[in-house]
Coordinates of C-alpha atoms in Angstrom, one line a residue:
M44 CA 19.2 48.6 1.1
T45 CA 18.3 52.3 1.8
D46 CA 20.1 54.4 4.5
E47 CA 17.0 54.4 6.6
N48 CA 16.9 50.5 6.6
R49 CA 20.6 50.3 7.5
R50 CA 20.0 52.6 10.5
K51 CA 17.0 50.5 11.6
M52 CA 19.1 47.3 11.2
R53 CA 21.9 48.6 13.4
R54 CA 19.4 49.6 16.1
M55 CA 17.8 46.1 15.9
Q56 CA 21.1 44.3 16.5
T57 CA 21.6 46.2 19.8
Q58 CA 18.2 45.0 21.2
P59 CA 18.2 41.9 23.5
S60 CA 15.0 40.2 22.2
S61 CA 15.4 39.5 18.5
S62 CA 12.0 37.8 18.1
L63 CA 10.1 40.7 19.4
I64 CA 12.1 43.2 17.3
Y65 CA 11.7 41.1 14.2
Y66 CA 8.0 40.9 14.8
C67 CA 7.7 44.7 15.2
H68 CA 9.8 45.2 12.1
W69 CA 7.6 42.9 10.0
A70 CA 4.5 44.6 11.3
N71 CA 5.6 48.0 10.2
P72 CA 3.2 49.0 7.4
G73 CA 5.9 51.0 5.7
H74 CA 7.8 47.9 4.7
S75 CA 6.8 45.0 2.6
T76 CA 7.8 41.4 3.0
G77 CA 10.1 41.8 0.1
D78 CA 12.1 44.5 1.9
L79 CA 12.4 42.4 5.0
A80 CA 13.8 39.4 3.1
S81 CA 16.9 41.5 2.3
T82 CA 17.6 42.4 5.9
Q83 CA 17.0 39.3 8.0
V84 CA 18.9 36.6 6.1
S85 CA 22.2 37.8 7.4
L86 CA 21.6 36.1 10.7
P87 CA 21.6 32.3 10.9
V88 CA 18.5 30.3 11.7
K89 CA 18.6 28.6 15.2
F90 CA 15.9 27.0 17.3
H91 CA 13.7 29.2 19.5
K92 CA 14.0 29.0 23.2
V93 CA 10.3 28.2 23.4
H94 CA 9.7 24.5 22.6
G95 CA 7.9 21.4 23.8
D96 CA 8.7 19.8 27.1
N97 CA 10.6 16.9 25.6
V98 CA 12.9 19.0 23.4
I99 CA 16.6 19.4 24.3
L100 CA 18.6 22.1 22.5
L101 CA 22.3 21.5 21.9
N102 CA 25.2 23.1 20.1
D103 CA 24.3 26.7 20.6
N104 CA 20.6 26.0 19.8
T105 CA 21.3 24.7 16.3
I106 CA 20.4 21.1 17.3
A107 CA 17.1 20.0 18.7
Q108 CA 16.7 16.5 20.1
R109 CA 13.7 14.7 21.5
G110 CA 14.1 13.0 24.9
D111 CA 12.8 9.7 26.1
S112 CA 9.3 10.1 24.8
F113 CA 7.3 10.1 21.6
C114 CA 5.4 13.4 21.8
K115 CA 5.6 17.1 23.0
A116 CA 8.6 17.8 20.7
I117 CA 7.3 20.9 18.9
C118 CA 9.9 23.6 18.2
F119 CA 10.3 26.8 16.1
S120 CA 12.9 28.9 14.4
S121 CA 14.5 31.7 16.4
R122 CA 13.4 34.3 13.9
P123 CA 10.9 34.7 11.0
I124 CA 11.7 33.3 7.6
A125 CA 11.7 35.5 4.5
I126 CA 9.7 34.8 1.4
N127 CA 11.7 32.4 -0.8
E128 CA 14.3 31.9 1.9
K129 CA 15.5 28.3 1.9
V130 CA 15.8 26.6 5.3
Y131 CA 18.2 23.6 5.6
I132 CA 17.6 20.9 8.2
R133 CA 19.9 17.8 8.6
F134 CA 18.6 14.6 10.2
A135 CA 21.2 14.3 12.9
K136 CA 19.7 11.3 14.7
T137 CA 17.1 8.7 13.6
S138 CA 15.6 5.5 14.9
S139 CA 13.7 2.5 13.6
S140 CA 11.6 1.8 16.7
W141 CA 8.7 4.2 15.9
S142 CA 6.3 5.0 13.1
G143 CA 6.3 8.3 11.2
V144 CA 8.9 11.0 10.8
L145 CA 9.3 14.8 11.0
R146 CA 6.4 17.1 10.6
F147 CA 7.3 20.6 9.3
G148 CA 5.7 23.8 8.0
F149 CA 5.2 27.4 9.1
T150 CA 3.2 29.4 11.7
N151 CA 2.5 33.1 12.0
I152 CA 2.1 32.8 15.8
D153 CA 5.1 34.4 17.4
P154 CA 6.7 31.6 19.6
G155 CA 7.7 34.3 22.1
S156 CA 4.1 34.8 22.9
V157 CA 3.4 31.3 24.1
R158 CA 4.8 29.0 26.8
G159 CA 6.5 25.7 26.1
S160 CA 4.4 23.9 28.6
D161 CA 1.2 25.1 26.8
L162 CA 2.3 23.5 23.5
P163 CA 0.2 20.5 22.5
R164 CA 1.4 17.0 22.1
Y165 CA 1.6 17.0 18.3
A166 CA 1.8 19.6 15.6
C167 CA -0.5 17.5 13.4
P168 CA -3.4 17.8 14.0
D169 CA -3.3 19.7 17.3
M170 CA -1.7 22.9 15.9
T171 CA -2.7 22.6 12.2
N172 CA -6.4 22.7 13.3
K173 CA -5.8 26.2 14.6
Q174 CA -5.7 29.3 12.5
G175 CA -2.2 30.4 11.5
C176 CA -0.4 27.0 11.5
W177 CA 0.4 25.0 8.5
A178 CA 2.4 21.7 8.6
K179 CA 2.3 18.1 7.4
A180 CA 4.4 14.9 7.6
L181 CA 7.5 14.3 5.5
G182 CA 7.6 11.1 3.5
E183 CA 9.4 8.4 5.6
R184 CA 11.8 7.5 2.8
Y185 CA 13.3 11.0 2.8
A186 CA 14.0 11.1 6.6
A187 CA 17.2 9.0 6.4
F188 CA 20.1 9.7 8.7
N189 CA 22.3 12.6 7.5
N190 CA 19.9 13.6 4.7
V191 CA 19.3 17.3 4.4
L192 CA 15.8 18.7 4.0
H193 CA 15.3 22.1 2.5
F194 CA 12.1 24.0 2.1
Y195 CA 10.8 27.6 1.6
V196 CA 7.5 29.4 1.1
T197 CA 6.7 31.5 -2.0
R198 CA 4.8 34.8 -2.0
N199 CA 1.6 32.9 -3.1
G200 CA 1.8 30.6 0.0
D201 CA 3.2 27.5 -1.7
V202 CA 5.7 25.5 0.3
I203 CA 8.4 23.9 -1.9
Y204 CA 10.7 21.2 -0.5
G205 CA 13.6 19.0 -1.6
I206 CA 16.2 16.6 -0.3
N207 CA 20.0 16.8 -0.5
G208 CA 19.8 19.9 -2.8
E209 CA 17.3 18.6 -5.3
D210 CA 13.8 20.1 -5.4
I211 CA 11.0 17.5 -5.2
G212 CA 8.1 19.9 -5.7
L213 CA 5.1 21.4 -4.0
F214 CA 4.7 20.2 -0.4
F215 CA 1.4 22.0 0.4
S216 CA -0.3 25.3 -0.3
G217 CA -2.4 27.9 1.5
V218 CA 0.1 29.6 3.8
S219 CA -0.8 33.2 4.5
T220 CA 2.2 35.4 3.8
L221 CA 0.6 38.6 5.1
S222 CA 2.3 38.2 8.5
P223 CA 5.8 37.0 9.6
L224 CA 6.3 33.3 9.5
W225 CA 8.4 31.1 11.8
T226 CA 9.2 27.5 10.9
L227 CA 7.1 25.0 12.8
L228 CA 8.7 21.6 13.4
D229 CA 7.6 18.5 15.3
I230 CA 10.4 16.0 16.0
Y231 CA 8.1 13.0 15.6
G232 CA 8.5 9.2 15.4
N233 CA 11.7 7.9 13.9
T234 CA 13.2 11.4 13.7
I235 CA 15.0 11.9 17.0
G236 CA 17.3 14.9 16.4
I237 CA 17.5 17.6 13.7
E238 CA 20.0 20.4 13.0
F239 CA 19.8 23.7 11.3
V240 CA 22.8 23.6 8.9
S241 CA 24.8 26.8 9.4
Q242 CA 26.9 28.8 7.0
E243 CA 30.1 27.6 8.7
R244 CA 29.2 24.0 8.3
L245 CA 28.4 24.4 4.6
S246 CA 31.5 26.4 3.8
D247 CA 33.7 23.8 5.6
G248 CA 32.4 21.0 3.4
G249 CA 29.7 19.8 5.7
P250 CA 26.6 17.7 4.7
L251 CA 25.8 20.2 1.9
G252 CA 29.3 21.2 1.0
S253 CA 29.1 19.7 -2.4
L254 CA 25.8 21.5 -3.2
G255 CA 27.4 25.0 -3.1
A256 CA 24.4 26.4 -1.2
L257 CA 24.2 28.3 2.1
N258 CA 21.5 28.3 4.7
N259 CA 19.4 31.5 4.8
V260 CA 20.2 32.3 1.1
L261 CA 17.3 33.2 -1.2
P262 CA 16.9 30.9 -4.1
P263 CA 16.6 32.3 -7.6
P264 CA 13.1 33.4 -8.6
I265 CA 10.8 30.6 -9.7
P266 CA 7.6 30.8 -11.7
Q267 CA 4.6 31.1 -9.4
R268 CA 1.0 30.1 -9.8
E269 CA -1.4 32.9 -9.9
S270 CA -2.8 34.0 -6.6
H271 CA -6.4 33.4 -5.8
P272 CA -8.3 36.7 -6.3
S273 CA -10.3 36.0 -3.1
G274 CA -7.3 36.5 -0.8
P275 CA -5.1 34.2 1.1
R276 CA -5.8 30.5 1.0
T277 CA -6.2 28.1 3.9
Q278 CA -4.0 25.1 4.3
F279 CA -6.5 22.6 2.8
P280 CA -8.7 24.6 0.5
T281 CA -12.3 23.4 0.6
S282 CA -12.9 23.6 -3.1
S283 CA -15.6 21.4 -4.4
L284 CA -15.5 19.4 -7.5
G285 CA -17.2 22.3 -9.3
N286 CA -14.3 24.6 -8.5
L287 CA -11.8 22.4 -10.4
H288 CA -10.8 24.0 -13.7
S289 CA -12.7 22.4 -16.5
D290 CA -9.6 22.6 -18.7
S291 CA -7.5 20.7 -16.2
I292 CA -9.7 17.6 -16.2
T293 CA -11.1 16.3 -19.4
A294 CA -13.6 13.4 -19.6
P295 CA -12.9 10.8 -22.3
A296 CA -15.9 9.4 -24.1
A297 CA -14.8 5.8 -23.5
P298 CA -11.7 4.0 -22.3
S299 CA -9.2 3.9 -25.2
I300 CA -6.8 1.3 -23.7
P301 CA -7.9 -2.3 -23.9
I302 CA -7.4 -4.8 -21.1
R303 CA -4.3 -6.9 -21.8
Y304 CA -3.1 -8.8 -18.8
Y305 CA -6.5 -9.8 -17.3
S306 CA -8.5 -10.1 -20.5
N307 CA -9.5 -13.7 -19.8
I308 CA -11.3 -12.9 -16.5
N309 CA -14.9 -12.0 -16.1
F310 CA -15.1 -8.9 -13.9
R311 CA -18.0 -7.6 -11.9
P312 CA -18.3 -3.8 -12.0
M313 CA -16.8 -1.8 -9.1
S314 CA -17.5 1.9 -9.2
W315 CA -16.0 4.7 -7.2
H316 CA -17.9 6.1 -4.2
E317 CA -19.4 9.5 -4.2
L318 CA -16.8 10.7 -1.7
S319 CA -13.5 11.8 -3.3
G320 CA -10.6 14.1 -2.6
K321 CA -10.7 17.8 -3.4
N322 CA -8.3 17.4 -6.4
I323 CA -9.9 14.6 -8.3
R324 CA -13.1 14.0 -10.3
V325 CA -14.9 11.0 -11.5
V326 CA -15.6 11.8 -15.2
D327 CA -17.7 8.9 -16.7
A328 CA -21.3 7.9 -16.2
N329 CA -20.3 4.5 -14.8
R330 CA -18.1 6.2 -12.1
T331 CA -15.1 4.0 -13.0
I332 CA -12.6 6.7 -14.3
A333 CA -11.0 9.2 -11.9
V334 CA -8.8 12.0 -13.0
R335 CA -6.6 14.3 -10.8
A336 CA -6.3 18.0 -11.6
D337 CA -3.3 18.9 -13.7
E338 CA -1.5 21.2 -11.3
E339 CA -2.1 19.0 -8.2
Y340 CA -0.3 16.0 -7.0
C341 CA -2.1 14.9 -3.8
N342 CA -5.5 14.8 -2.0
A343 CA -6.9 12.7 -4.9
Y344 CA -8.7 10.1 -2.9
V345 CA -11.2 7.6 -4.4
F346 CA -13.1 4.9 -2.4
S347 CA -14.7 1.7 -3.5
S348 CA -18.5 1.9 -3.6
R349 CA -18.8 -1.1 -1.2
P350 CA -16.5 -3.0 1.2
L351 CA -14.2 -5.5 -0.5
K352 CA -14.8 -9.1 0.6
C353 CA -12.1 -11.5 1.6
G354 CA -11.1 -13.6 -1.4
E355 CA -11.9 -10.8 -3.9
K356 CA -9.5 -9.1 -6.3
I357 CA -9.8 -5.6 -7.8
V358 CA -7.9 -4.5 -10.8
I359 CA -7.3 -0.9 -11.8
Q360 CA -5.7 0.4 -15.0
V361 CA -3.4 3.4 -15.3
L362 CA -4.8 5.8 -18.0
G363 CA -2.6 8.8 -17.4
I364 CA 0.7 9.8 -15.9
E365 CA 2.5 13.1 -15.1
R366 CA 6.3 12.8 -15.1
S367 CA 6.8 16.2 -13.5
F368 CA 5.9 14.7 -10.1
I369 CA 7.5 11.9 -8.2
G370 CA 5.9 9.4 -5.9
G371 CA 3.5 6.6 -6.5
L372 CA -0.1 5.5 -5.8
A373 CA -1.2 5.2 -2.2
V374 CA -3.5 2.3 -1.4
G375 CA -5.3 1.5 1.9
F376 CA -8.3 0.0 3.6
T377 CA -10.7 1.5 6.2
A378 CA -13.6 0.3 8.3
C379 CA -15.0 3.8 8.2
D380 CA -18.0 4.1 5.9
P381 CA -17.2 6.8 3.4
R382 CA -20.7 8.3 3.9
E383 CA -19.5 9.4 7.4
V384 CA -16.5 11.3 6.0
T385 CA -16.6 14.7 4.3
R386 CA -14.2 16.0 1.7
E387 CA -12.8 18.5 4.2
D388 CA -11.8 15.6 6.5
L389 CA -9.4 14.1 3.9
P390 CA -5.8 15.4 4.4
D391 CA -3.1 16.1 1.8
D392 CA -0.9 13.4 3.4
S393 CA -2.6 10.0 3.6
D394 CA -0.4 9.2 6.7
M395 CA -2.6 11.6 8.6
L396 CA -5.5 9.3 8.2
L397 CA -3.9 7.0 10.7
D398 CA -4.5 9.6 13.4
R399 CA -8.3 9.2 13.0
K400 CA -10.2 7.2 15.5
E401 CA -11.5 4.7 12.9
Y402 CA -9.6 1.8 11.5
W403 CA -7.3 2.9 8.7
V404 CA -4.3 1.3 7.1
V405 CA -2.3 2.7 4.1
N406 CA 0.7 1.8 2.0
K407 CA 2.3 4.6 0.0
D408 CA 4.3 4.7 -3.1
V409 CA 2.9 1.7 -4.8
C410 CA 3.9 1.5 -8.5
R411 CA 6.5 4.4 -8.5
T412 CA 7.4 3.9 -12.2
P413 CA 4.1 3.5 -14.0
E414 CA 3.4 3.3 -17.7
V415 CA 0.1 4.1 -19.4
G416 CA -1.9 0.8 -19.7
D417 CA -0.4 -0.8 -16.6
E418 CA -2.9 -3.0 -14.8
L419 CA -2.6 -3.2 -11.0
C420 CA -4.2 -6.0 -9.1
F421 CA -5.0 -5.9 -5.4
H422 CA -6.1 -9.2 -3.7
L423 CA -7.6 -9.4 -0.3
T424 CA -7.0 -13.0 0.8
L425 CA -9.1 -15.1 3.1
N426 CA -6.4 -14.6 5.8
G427 CA -6.5 -10.8 5.6
E428 CA -3.3 -10.5 3.5
V429 CA -3.3 -7.8 0.8
R430 CA -1.3 -8.9 -2.2
Y431 CA -0.3 -6.7 -5.1
S432 CA 0.8 -7.5 -8.6
K433 CA 1.5 -5.4 -11.7
N434 CA 0.5 -6.7 -15.1
N435 CA -0.2 -10.1 -13.7
T436 CA 3.4 -10.9 -12.9
K437 CA 5.3 -11.0 -9.6
V438 CA 3.1 -10.9 -6.5
A439 CA 4.1 -9.0 -3.4
T440 CA 2.5 -8.6 0.0
L441 CA 1.6 -5.0 0.9
M442 CA 0.0 -5.3 4.3
H443 CA -2.2 -7.4 6.6
V444 CA -5.6 -6.1 7.6
D445 CA -8.3 -7.1 10.1
K446 CA -10.5 -9.4 8.0
T447 CA -13.3 -9.4 10.6
L448 CA -14.2 -5.8 9.7
P449 CA -16.0 -4.4 6.6
L450 CA -13.2 -2.9 4.6
W451 CA -13.6 -0.2 2.0
L452 CA -10.7 0.1 -0.4
F453 CA -9.3 3.5 -1.2
F454 CA -6.6 5.0 -3.4
D455 CA -4.8 8.4 -3.3
V456 CA -4.0 9.1 -7.0
Y457 CA -0.7 10.6 -6.0
G458 CA 2.5 11.8 -7.7
N459 CA 3.1 10.6 -11.2
I460 CA -0.1 8.6 -11.6
Q461 CA -2.8 11.1 -12.7
K462 CA -5.7 9.0 -14.1
I463 CA -7.0 5.5 -13.2
R464 CA -9.8 3.3 -14.2
S465 CA -11.5 0.6 -12.2
I466 CA -11.7 -2.5 -14.3
G467 CA -13.7 -4.4 -11.8
V468 CA -13.6 -7.2 -9.1
T469 CA -13.5 -10.9 -9.3
T470 CA -13.3 -13.8 -6.8
H471 CA -10.0 -15.5 -6.6
V472 CA -10.1 -19.2 -7.2
P473 CA -7.0 -21.2 -6.3
P474 CA -5.7 -23.1 -9.3
I475 CA -6.1 -26.9 -9.1
P476 CA -2.6 -28.3 -9.5
P477 CA -2.0 -31.6 -11.3
R478 CA -2.1 -34.7 -9.2
P479 CA 1.4 -35.5 -8.1
R480 CA 0.9 -39.3 -8.4
S481 CA 0.9 -41.6 -11.5
T482 CA -1.6 -40.9 -14.3
P483 CA -5.0 -42.4 -13.5
F484 CA -7.0 -44.7 -15.7
M485 CA -4.1 -46.3 -17.6
T486 CA -5.0 -49.3 -19.6
Q487 CA -3.6 -52.7 -19.0
T488 CA -1.8 -52.8 -22.3
S489 CA 0.0 -49.5 -21.7
M490 CA 1.1 -50.3 -18.2
P491 CA 4.5 -51.9 -17.6
Q492 CA 4.2 -55.4 -16.0
L493 CA 5.5 -55.8 -12.5
T494 CA 6.9 -59.2 -11.7
V495 CA 8.3 -61.0 -8.7
T496 CA 10.4 -64.1 -8.7
L497 CA 8.9 -66.9 -6.6
P498 CA 10.1 -70.3 -5.5
P499 CA 9.1 -73.4 -7.6
R500 CA 5.5 -74.5 -7.6
E501 CA 6.1 -77.5 -5.6
Q502 CA 6.6 -75.1 -2.6
N503 CA 2.9 -74.3 -3.0
T504 CA 3.5 -70.7 -4.1
A505 CA 3.2 -68.9 -7.4
Q506 CA 4.6 -65.9 -9.2
V507 CA 1.7 -63.4 -9.6
V508 CA 1.3 -60.0 -11.2
V509 CA -1.8 -58.1 -10.0
N510 CA -3.4 -55.0 -11.4
V511 CA -5.4 -53.1 -8.8
P512 CA -8.3 -51.0 -10.0
T513 CA -8.8 -47.5 -8.8
P514 CA -11.4 -46.7 -6.1
A515 CA -13.6 -45.1 -8.8
S516 CA -13.6 -48.4 -10.8
S517 CA -13.4 -50.9 -7.9
G518 CA -17.0 -52.0 -8.5
S519 CA -16.2 -53.2 -12.0
T520 CA -15.0 -56.7 -12.8
T521 CA -12.6 -57.9 -15.5
Q522 CA -14.3 -59.1 -18.7
N523 CA -12.7 -61.5 -21.2
S524 CA -13.8 -59.3 -24.1
G525 CA -12.6 -55.9 -22.7
H526 CA -9.7 -54.2 -21.1
P527 CA -10.5 -52.6 -17.7
N528 CA -8.9 -49.3 -16.6
Y529 CA -6.4 -49.3 -13.7
S530 CA -4.8 -46.5 -11.7
M531 CA -1.9 -48.5 -10.3
M532 CA -0.4 -52.0 -10.0
R533 CA 0.7 -54.0 -7.0
S534 CA 2.7 -57.3 -6.8
Y535 CA 1.3 -60.0 -4.6
S536 CA 2.6 -63.5 -3.6
V537 CA -0.3 -65.7 -2.7
P538 CA -0.8 -69.5 -2.2
T539 CA -1.9 -71.4 -5.2
G540 CA -4.9 -72.7 -3.4
V541 CA -6.5 -69.3 -3.3
T542 CA -5.6 -68.1 -6.8
S543 CA -8.3 -67.9 -9.4
P544 CA -8.6 -70.7 -11.9
V545 CA -6.2 -70.3 -14.8
S546 CA -5.8 -72.1 -18.2
M547 CA -3.3 -74.8 -18.9
S548 CA -1.2 -72.4 -21.0
E549 CA -1.0 -70.0 -18.2
Q550 CA 0.0 -72.6 -15.7
Q551 CA 2.9 -73.6 -18.0
N552 CA 4.0 -70.0 -18.1
P553 CA 3.6 -68.7 -14.5
T554 CA 5.1 -65.4 -15.4
H555 CA 1.8 -64.2 -17.0
I556 CA -0.5 -65.4 -14.3
K557 CA -3.1 -62.7 -13.4
S558 CA -5.1 -62.6 -10.3
L559 CA -7.5 -60.1 -8.7
P560 CA -7.8 -59.9 -4.9
T561 CA -11.0 -61.3 -3.4
S562 CA -11.8 -57.8 -1.8
P563 CA -10.6 -54.7 -3.7
E564 CA -10.8 -52.7 -0.5
T565 CA -8.0 -54.7 1.1
T566 CA -5.6 -53.7 -1.6
M567 CA -5.7 -50.0 -0.7
D568 CA -2.5 -49.2 1.1
S569 CA -1.8 -46.2 3.4
C570 CA -0.7 -44.0 0.5
A571 CA -4.0 -44.5 -1.4
E572 CA -6.0 -43.8 1.8
S573 CA -4.1 -40.6 2.3
E574 CA -4.9 -39.6 -1.2
A575 CA -8.6 -40.2 -0.8
S576 CA -8.8 -38.1 2.4
E577 CA -6.7 -35.2 1.0
C578 CA -8.2 -32.0 -0.5
T579 CA -7.8 -32.0 -4.3
V580 CA -7.4 -28.2 -4.3
C581 CA -4.9 -27.3 -1.6
Y582 CA -3.4 -30.7 -0.9
E583 CA -3.0 -29.6 2.7
R584 CA -6.3 -30.1 4.6
S585 CA -8.4 -33.2 4.9
V586 CA -11.6 -33.7 3.0
N587 CA -14.5 -32.6 5.2
A588 CA -17.2 -31.4 2.8
V589 CA -19.8 -32.9 0.5
L590 CA -20.8 -31.2 -2.7
Y591 CA -24.5 -30.9 -3.4
T592 CA -26.1 -32.2 -5.6
C593 CA -23.5 -34.6 -7.0
G594 CA -22.4 -35.9 -3.5
H595 CA -18.7 -36.1 -4.2
M596 CA -16.3 -35.7 -1.3
C597 CA -13.0 -34.3 -2.7
M598 CA -12.3 -30.9 -1.1
C599 CA -11.9 -29.4 2.3
F600 CA -14.7 -27.0 3.4
E601 CA -12.6 -23.9 3.0
C602 CA -11.6 -24.7 -0.6
A603 CA -15.1 -25.9 -1.5
I604 CA -16.6 -22.5 -0.4
V605 CA -14.1 -20.6 -2.6
V606 CA -14.9 -22.9 -5.6
K607 CA -18.7 -22.5 -5.0
N608 CA -18.5 -18.7 -5.0
H609 CA -16.7 -18.7 -8.3
K610 CA -18.8 -17.9 -11.4
S611 CA -18.3 -21.4 -12.9
A612 CA -18.8 -23.4 -9.7
L613 CA -18.3 -27.0 -11.0
C614 CA -17.4 -30.2 -9.2
P615 CA -13.7 -31.0 -10.1
I616 CA -14.7 -34.7 -10.5
C617 CA -18.0 -34.8 -12.4
R618 CA -18.2 -31.2 -13.6
Q619 CA -21.7 -30.8 -12.3
E620 CA -22.9 -27.5 -10.9
I621 CA -22.2 -27.0 -7.2
K622 CA -25.4 -25.7 -5.6
D623 CA -24.3 -26.0 -2.0
V624 CA -21.5 -27.2 0.3
I625 CA -22.2 -29.3 3.4
K626 CA -19.6 -29.6 6.0
I627 CA -19.2 -33.1 7.5
Y628 CA -17.8 -34.2 10.9
K629 CA -16.2 -37.6 11.2
T630 CA -16.5 -39.6 14.5

């Protein structure tokens, strides 16, 4: 530090309004931002006296806490932050009753120039839509109680962040470093209270005592990406697909990884919509392979070319991964037609899509540990449940959606997944389980004989063993030359006067007397009736549909529709083609 700077520093410390003095010092054209970094880090970072209406400052303005509300909790740092200066924030109080967590970033608007009552309800998007404000939401998994968030801005305008002393990577880009920058914080959702970690807390073995780091200490120099020659970047650069570097995205001639886990399924093509994020390109003629730019990790959205129907499955394949990033794929559904959205409308953080007026749902960090060749299946059930499975193994439920709306599926190719391929869609057909009862159509010779001991013949009764035919063969009669098929056996005790005529040898050995009931319908017990009226697919609902053209009644209407929509729509009884399903109503 030069003697002139030391004299200015002593004069600044005697002034009452530190914000104004710092602002004037940063605005001095005779000093660069690098010079300022060496002078201002000696003072701790606290919260500015200007904040939202629902913010309460505690502990000498080092703790900011949201009151009994969910909004108007924007706050700032008490002084500008130097280039590469790490700021540490501890999550002092959290909740589980809300949705979302802390939003943070930077602003070059001096907080001393605004009134707290004039601050908007939210930092995102109320302030980030204005020039000079950059912020986005932290991932919810990082905002646990007592975790310590650190972040800093590089000279090129990249914001780097980490948790508990470990850098995670680039948070967002485009911050203008030509003016002084204050931290911009929104105590949002499940984040109730945050604390600037001071030098005293750290040296006393506080939440970061084991990290050996101090608040307001510059990190060692890190390699920076080259600045854009056109000048400072905005928060969300509006670069088109043509602006992506050709060497960062390469288009393979054809998929080199075969389908392994769903190779026995006939898929219908599902291409990606023309709308996509700013950091991804569709590189093949069929629009099924999407590749994210090498140096980017977010804003890589792809949408299905049409809404996904209830009962359909879509399978995508991981073609490329990037281990230098963490986080997994984000998947969601929207009722918003992608044709009504522009690339500039798509945020870096997919959680911000939930703030739009249309219907959006999203689940982040799906498949956090991918491998090249993994096949990810997403199934939208008839009940609006979204089920996920990896490599055709364990199935998990991701979310529930409004099945009454047309729903476009979208992915954010985020983090360590860099390249995906749409294999296609198929209609889910529930498997037909084996019938839980005895095996049908058993021959008489293979069936064990059921016997019952009866009183002597002089009491006008007989011991009878009866084989009852199945309903399908109830119209056939027993022939002397053949062996009819039977599904089950019943034992009956009947008077001798109504038994069928038998031979003399059979009368002498009543154990082998056979008799058929005069009416096969009367032999059906309640269990058989229940079987006949039970759907052969789900075994839950009653049969209330007729298959055309064969006329069989064996399924409920819901299952019959699913089977009919399958590529091989065949009757489970006669295997004839199902051309239509007719719902019936019983009186």
